[in-house]
Coordinates of C-alpha atoms and ligand atoms in Angstrom, one line a residue:
M1197 CA -36.1 -28.8 -40.9
E1198 CA -36.3 -25.2 -42.2
N1199 CA -33.5 -23.2 -43.8
L1200 CA -30.8 -25.8 -43.4
T1201 CA -27.9 -24.0 -44.6
D1202 CA -24.2 -24.5 -44.4
E1203 CA -24.0 -21.8 -41.7
N1204 CA -26.8 -23.5 -39.6
P1205 CA -26.0 -27.3 -39.4
R1206 CA -26.3 -27.8 -35.9
D1207 CA -29.6 -29.6 -35.8
L1208 CA -28.7 -32.2 -38.2
F1209 CA -27.5 -34.7 -35.5
D1210 CA -29.8 -35.6 -32.5
R1211 CA -28.0 -37.0 -29.6
C1212 CA -29.4 -40.2 -28.0
M1213 CA -31.5 -39.3 -24.8
T1214 CA -29.8 -41.8 -22.7
N1215 CA -26.1 -40.6 -23.7
P1216 CA -23.6 -41.4 -22.6
I1217 CA -24.9 -44.9 -23.8
L1218 CA -21.5 -46.5 -22.4
T1219 CA -19.5 -45.8 -19.4
P1220 CA -16.7 -47.4 -17.1
M1221 CA -19.4 -48.4 -15.0
D1222 CA -21.0 -50.7 -17.5
W1223 CA -17.7 -52.7 -17.7
P1224 CA -17.5 -56.0 -16.1
Y1225 CA -13.9 -55.5 -15.0
N1226 CA -12.2 -52.3 -13.7
V1227 CA -11.2 -49.8 -16.3
N1228 CA -10.6 -46.0 -16.5
S1229 CA -12.4 -45.1 -19.6
V1230 CA -14.2 -46.5 -22.6
F1231 CA -14.5 -44.5 -25.9
N1232 CA -13.7 -44.2 -29.6
P1233 CA -15.6 -47.5 -30.8
G1234 CA -15.8 -49.1 -34.2
A1235 CA -19.3 -50.0 -35.2
V1236 CA -20.9 -52.5 -37.4
E1237 CA -24.4 -54.1 -37.8
I1238 CA -24.5 -58.1 -37.6
D1239 CA -27.9 -59.8 -37.8
G1240 CA -29.8 -56.8 -36.9
K1241 CA -27.7 -56.0 -33.7
T1242 CA -25.2 -53.3 -33.3
V1243 CA -21.7 -54.4 -32.5
L1244 CA -19.4 -51.9 -30.9
L1245 CA -15.5 -52.5 -30.7
C1246 CA -14.6 -50.0 -27.9
R1247 CA -11.3 -48.6 -27.0
V1248 CA -11.0 -49.3 -23.3
E1249 CA -8.1 -47.6 -21.4
D1250 CA -7.0 -49.5 -18.3
C1251 CA -5.6 -48.1 -15.0
R1252 CA -2.1 -48.4 -16.3
G1253 CA -2.9 -46.1 -19.1
F1254 CA -2.6 -48.8 -21.9
S1255 CA -5.6 -49.4 -24.1
H1256 CA -7.4 -52.4 -25.4
L1257 CA -10.5 -53.4 -27.6
T1258 CA -13.7 -54.9 -26.1
K1259 CA -16.8 -55.8 -27.7
A1260 CA -20.4 -54.5 -26.6
T1261 CA -23.5 -55.6 -28.3
S1262 CA -27.2 -54.1 -28.4
E1263 CA -30.4 -54.9 -30.1
D1264 CA -31.3 -51.4 -30.5
G1265 CA -28.2 -49.7 -30.8
A1266 CA -28.6 -47.9 -27.7
T1267 CA -29.6 -49.6 -24.8
N1268 CA -29.0 -53.0 -22.9
W1269 CA -25.3 -53.6 -24.0
V1270 CA -23.9 -56.8 -23.4
V1271 CA -20.2 -56.3 -22.9
D1272 CA -17.6 -59.0 -23.0
Q1273 CA -16.4 -60.2 -19.7
E1274 CA -12.8 -59.9 -20.8
P1275 CA -10.8 -57.7 -23.3
T1276 CA -11.9 -58.9 -26.8
L1277 CA -8.6 -57.8 -28.5
S1278 CA -5.6 -56.8 -26.5
Q1279 CA -1.7 -56.4 -26.5
L1280 CA 0.2 -59.6 -27.7
E1281 CA 3.8 -60.0 -26.8
E1282 CA 4.8 -61.1 -30.3
F1283 CA 3.5 -57.8 -31.8
N1284 CA 6.0 -55.2 -30.4
E1285 CA 4.1 -52.5 -31.9
E1286 CA 1.1 -53.0 -29.6
K1287 CA 3.4 -52.6 -26.6
W1288 CA 1.5 -49.4 -25.6
G1289 CA -1.8 -50.7 -26.4
L1290 CA -4.4 -50.8 -29.2
E1291 CA -6.6 -47.6 -30.0
D1292 CA -9.5 -46.2 -32.1
P1293 CA -10.8 -49.1 -34.3
R1294 CA -12.7 -48.6 -37.6
I1295 CA -14.4 -51.5 -39.0
V1296 CA -15.7 -52.3 -42.5
W1297 CA -17.1 -55.6 -44.1
L1298 CA -14.2 -56.4 -46.6
E1299 CA -15.9 -57.9 -49.5
P1300 CA -12.9 -59.8 -51.2
F1301 CA -11.9 -61.5 -47.8
D1302 CA -15.5 -61.9 -46.6
A1303 CA -14.4 -60.8 -43.3
Y1304 CA -14.4 -57.8 -41.2
A1305 CA -11.4 -55.6 -41.5
I1306 CA -10.3 -53.8 -38.4
T1307 CA -7.8 -51.0 -38.7
Y1308 CA -6.6 -49.8 -35.3
V1309 CA -3.8 -48.0 -33.9
S1310 CA -1.0 -49.9 -32.3
F1311 CA 0.7 -47.8 -30.2
S1312 CA 4.4 -48.8 -30.4
P1313 CA 7.4 -47.2 -28.7
A1314 CA 8.3 -45.6 -32.1
G1315 CA 5.0 -43.8 -32.3
P1316 CA 1.5 -44.8 -33.2
Q1317 CA 1.0 -46.8 -36.2
V1318 CA -1.9 -48.4 -38.1
S1319 CA -2.5 -52.1 -38.1
L1320 CA -5.0 -54.5 -39.6
A1321 CA -6.8 -57.4 -38.0
L1322 CA -9.5 -59.6 -40.0
T1323 CA -12.4 -61.4 -38.2
E1324 CA -15.6 -63.2 -39.3
D1325 CA -17.0 -63.2 -35.8
F1326 CA -15.3 -61.0 -33.4
E1327 CA -14.2 -63.8 -31.4
E1328 CA -11.0 -64.9 -33.7
F1329 CA -8.8 -62.5 -35.3
D1330 CA -6.2 -62.8 -37.7
R1331 CA -3.6 -60.1 -37.1
R1332 CA -1.9 -59.0 -40.2
G1333 CA 0.4 -56.5 -38.5
V1334 CA 1.5 -53.0 -39.1
L1335 CA 0.5 -51.3 -42.5
L1336 CA 2.5 -48.2 -42.8
L1337 CA 5.2 -46.3 -40.9
P1338 CA 4.7 -44.3 -37.7
E1339 CA 3.3 -41.7 -37.0
D1340 CA 0.0 -42.9 -38.4
K1341 CA -3.7 -43.0 -37.1
D1342 CA -7.3 -42.5 -38.0
A1343 CA -7.3 -45.3 -40.8
S1344 CA -10.1 -47.1 -42.3
L1345 CA -10.1 -49.4 -45.3
F1346 CA -12.8 -49.1 -48.0
P1347 CA -15.1 -52.1 -48.1
R1348 CA -14.3 -53.0 -51.7
K1349 CA -11.5 -52.7 -54.3
F1350 CA -11.0 -49.9 -56.9
N1351 CA -9.4 -51.1 -60.1
D1352 CA -8.2 -54.2 -58.1
R1353 CA -6.4 -52.3 -55.4
F1354 CA -7.4 -52.0 -51.9
V1355 CA -7.7 -48.4 -50.7
M1356 CA -7.0 -46.8 -47.1
I1357 CA -7.7 -43.3 -45.8
H1358 CA -5.3 -42.6 -43.0
R1359 CA -3.6 -39.5 -41.1
P1360 CA 0.2 -39.6 -41.1
I1361 CA 2.2 -36.8 -39.8
V1362 CA 4.2 -35.3 -42.7
R1363 CA 6.5 -32.4 -42.1
G1364 CA 4.8 -31.7 -38.9
E1365 CA 1.4 -31.3 -41.0
Q1366 CA -1.8 -33.6 -40.1
H1367 CA -3.8 -33.8 -43.2
I1368 CA -5.8 -36.8 -44.3
W1369 CA -4.2 -39.0 -46.9
I1370 CA -5.4 -41.8 -49.2
S1371 CA -3.1 -44.8 -50.1
F1372 CA -3.4 -48.0 -52.3
S1373 CA -2.4 -51.4 -52.2
P1374 CA -2.7 -54.7 -54.4
D1375 CA -2.4 -57.1 -51.3
L1376 CA -3.1 -55.0 -48.1
T1377 CA 0.7 -55.4 -47.5
H1378 CA 2.4 -53.0 -49.8
W1379 CA 1.1 -49.6 -49.7
G1380 CA 1.8 -46.7 -52.3
E1381 CA 0.2 -43.9 -54.6
H1382 CA 0.0 -41.9 -51.4
Q1383 CA -1.8 -38.5 -51.6
I1384 CA -3.2 -36.0 -49.7
L1385 CA -7.2 -36.1 -49.6
L1386 CA -8.3 -33.4 -47.2
T1387 CA -6.2 -30.8 -45.5
R1388 CA -6.5 -28.8 -42.4
R1389 CA -7.7 -25.3 -42.9
S1390 CA -5.7 -22.5 -41.3
G1391 CA -7.9 -20.2 -39.2
W1392 CA -10.9 -22.6 -39.6
W1393 CA -12.4 -24.7 -36.9
D1394 CA -10.4 -27.4 -38.3
D1395 CA -7.1 -25.5 -38.2
A1396 CA -4.8 -27.5 -36.2
K1397 CA -5.2 -31.0 -37.7
V1398 CA -7.6 -33.3 -39.5
G1399 CA -8.1 -37.0 -39.4
L1400 CA -10.7 -39.5 -40.5
G1401 CA -13.7 -40.0 -38.1
T1402 CA -16.0 -43.0 -39.1
Q1403 CA -15.5 -45.5 -41.7
P1404 CA -16.3 -44.4 -45.1
M1405 CA -20.0 -44.9 -46.2
E1406 CA -21.1 -45.8 -49.6
T1407 CA -24.2 -43.8 -50.8
D1408 CA -25.7 -43.1 -54.0
K1409 CA -24.3 -39.6 -54.0
G1410 CA -20.7 -40.9 -53.2
W1411 CA -18.7 -41.9 -50.3
L1412 CA -19.9 -40.0 -47.1
I1413 CA -17.0 -39.1 -45.0
L1414 CA -17.0 -37.8 -41.4
Y1415 CA -13.7 -36.5 -40.3
H1416 CA -12.6 -34.7 -36.9
G1417 CA -11.0 -31.3 -37.1
V1418 CA -9.1 -29.6 -34.3
R1419 CA -8.7 -26.0 -33.1
E1420 CA -6.5 -25.3 -30.5
T1421 CA -7.5 -22.9 -27.8
A1422 CA -6.5 -21.2 -24.6
S1423 CA -7.9 -24.2 -22.6
G1424 CA -6.9 -26.8 -24.8
S1425 CA -8.1 -28.7 -28.0
L1426 CA -11.7 -28.7 -29.4
Y1427 CA -12.5 -31.8 -31.5
R1428 CA -15.5 -31.3 -33.9
V1429 CA -16.7 -33.3 -36.7
G1430 CA -17.1 -32.1 -40.4
L1431 CA -18.6 -33.7 -43.5
A1432 CA -17.2 -34.6 -46.9
L1433 CA -18.3 -36.4 -50.0
L1434 CA -15.8 -38.4 -52.2
D1435 CA -16.5 -39.6 -55.8
H1436 CA -18.1 -43.0 -55.9
D1437 CA -15.7 -44.6 -58.5
D1438 CA -12.6 -42.5 -57.8
P1439 CA -12.3 -41.9 -54.0
T1440 CA -9.3 -39.5 -54.7
R1441 CA -11.6 -37.1 -55.8
L1442 CA -13.0 -34.9 -53.1
L1443 CA -16.5 -33.6 -54.4
K1444 CA -17.7 -31.8 -51.3
R1445 CA -16.4 -30.5 -48.0
C1446 CA -18.8 -28.4 -45.9
D1447 CA -17.4 -25.2 -44.3
S1448 CA -19.1 -25.8 -40.9
W1449 CA -18.7 -28.6 -38.3
V1450 CA -21.8 -30.4 -37.7
I1451 CA -21.3 -31.8 -34.2
G1452 CA -19.0 -30.8 -31.5
P1453 CA -18.7 -30.7 -27.7
R1454 CA -21.9 -29.1 -26.1
E1455 CA -23.1 -31.4 -23.5
D1456 CA -21.8 -32.0 -20.0
Y1457 CA -20.4 -35.3 -20.7
E1458 CA -18.5 -33.9 -23.6
Y1459 CA -16.8 -31.6 -21.5
R1460 CA -16.3 -33.7 -18.5
G1461 CA -13.7 -36.4 -18.4
D1462 CA -9.9 -36.9 -19.2
V1463 CA -9.9 -34.8 -22.4
P1464 CA -12.6 -32.1 -22.2
G1465 CA -14.0 -30.9 -25.3
V1466 CA -13.8 -34.0 -27.5
V1467 CA -16.5 -35.6 -29.7
F1468 CA -14.6 -38.1 -31.6
P1469 CA -16.8 -40.4 -34.1
T1470 CA -15.2 -43.6 -35.1
G1471 CA -18.2 -46.0 -36.0
A1472 CA -21.1 -45.4 -38.0
I1473 CA -24.2 -47.4 -38.9
V1474 CA -26.4 -46.7 -42.0
D1475 CA -29.9 -47.9 -41.9
E1476 CA -31.3 -47.3 -45.3
E1477 CA -34.8 -48.7 -44.5
R1478 CA -35.2 -46.3 -41.5
N1479 CA -33.4 -43.3 -43.4
E1480 CA -31.0 -43.2 -40.6
L1481 CA -27.3 -42.7 -39.6
R1482 CA -26.2 -43.3 -36.2
I1483 CA -22.6 -42.3 -35.2
Y1484 CA -21.0 -43.7 -32.0
Y1485 CA -18.3 -41.3 -30.7
G1486 CA -16.0 -40.9 -27.8
A1487 CA -17.0 -38.2 -25.4
A1488 CA -14.3 -36.5 -23.8
D1489 CA -12.0 -39.5 -24.0
S1490 CA -14.2 -40.9 -21.2
T1491 CA -17.5 -42.4 -22.5
I1492 CA -19.3 -43.3 -25.5
G1493 CA -22.1 -41.2 -27.0
M1494 CA -24.5 -41.8 -29.9
A1495 CA -26.2 -39.5 -32.1
K1496 CA -28.6 -39.8 -35.0
A1497 CA -29.2 -38.1 -38.3
R1498 CA -31.6 -38.4 -41.2
L1499 CA -29.6 -39.9 -44.0
D1500 CA -31.5 -38.0 -46.7
E1501 CA -31.1 -34.8 -44.7
I1502 CA -27.1 -35.3 -44.3
L1503 CA -26.8 -36.1 -48.1
D1504 CA -28.9 -33.1 -49.1
Y1505 CA -26.7 -31.0 -46.7
V1506 CA -23.3 -32.3 -47.9
E1507 CA -24.5 -32.0 -51.5
G1508 CA -25.4 -28.5 -51.0
C1509 CA -21.9 -27.6 -49.3
Ligands
BMA212 C1 -6.5 -37.7 -30.9 C2 -6.4 -39.5 -30.5 C3 -7.8 -40.1 -30.0 C4 -8.3 -39.1 -28.9 C5 -8.2 -37.5 -29.2 C6 -8.5 -36.7 -28.0 O1 -5.2 -37.6 -31.1 O2 -5.4 -40.1 -29.9 O3 -7.7 -41.4 -29.6 O4 -9.6 -39.4 -28.6 O5 -6.9 -37.4 -29.8 O6 -7.9 -36.7 -27.0

């Protein structure tokens, strides 16, 4: 790729030729939409935990697995994780999971939005196999969304990125906890930028990714337009040992709605990545995103190009 500058980033990601890779038609039961999946690799297979909206308007999470991360998805016959009566905060559904392998627990940690009548909150579930889940309940007050833990502790504390709404402002925050229950040392990590493509609000995209340059962060930024919100994706880099230190933030968005399926759906103009897989051997970063809140798309980038790009921002 020639002359890759911060003003010309649009070739960084290549969309999968078979996008959208998952649609409601692929579901074994009747659903309205499938989007915003968390992603992990297990035994060489790609596992997505997809947000599925039923025809009452409530969401649950369902697992889909593929050998190559693009085709021949095997979708669970029934919802994998759905509302439980005893968890009142999940009354209006479960949304937008992000997944990390949480080293201290030897388990996958799924942070998802539990939509309570008091507003959206961030909840945590742990699992070893995506069949049995240990629900740890709500982590912080509403309104809060777009959360992921880091896969390991820093100075013996768990760390989480999330997006509370404070004084009407929707910035990305970072918080710390000794035990995954009590959270504090809250601070703003990355703000919305007045007048920019990420003017209205920002929120974490995929789970944070550890690289030799630091923690690679994908986030969504929103601009309000006369015909609705535009959700696009930006890049940032956090310090390897101190994730409160924002080392880089690129000026331009790197992928945003362009294709028909990203404009045709329940919410047109939305590219919303929530899961990523880093394949160092192949020098590949794959992101999985909700397209127009209706289907799931995948896009690939070369890892070294992405890192060079973000370093040069
Ligand atoms: C955000 C979240 C996402 C959704 C997006 C676009 O606020 O609720 O679940 O994909 O809006 O509608």
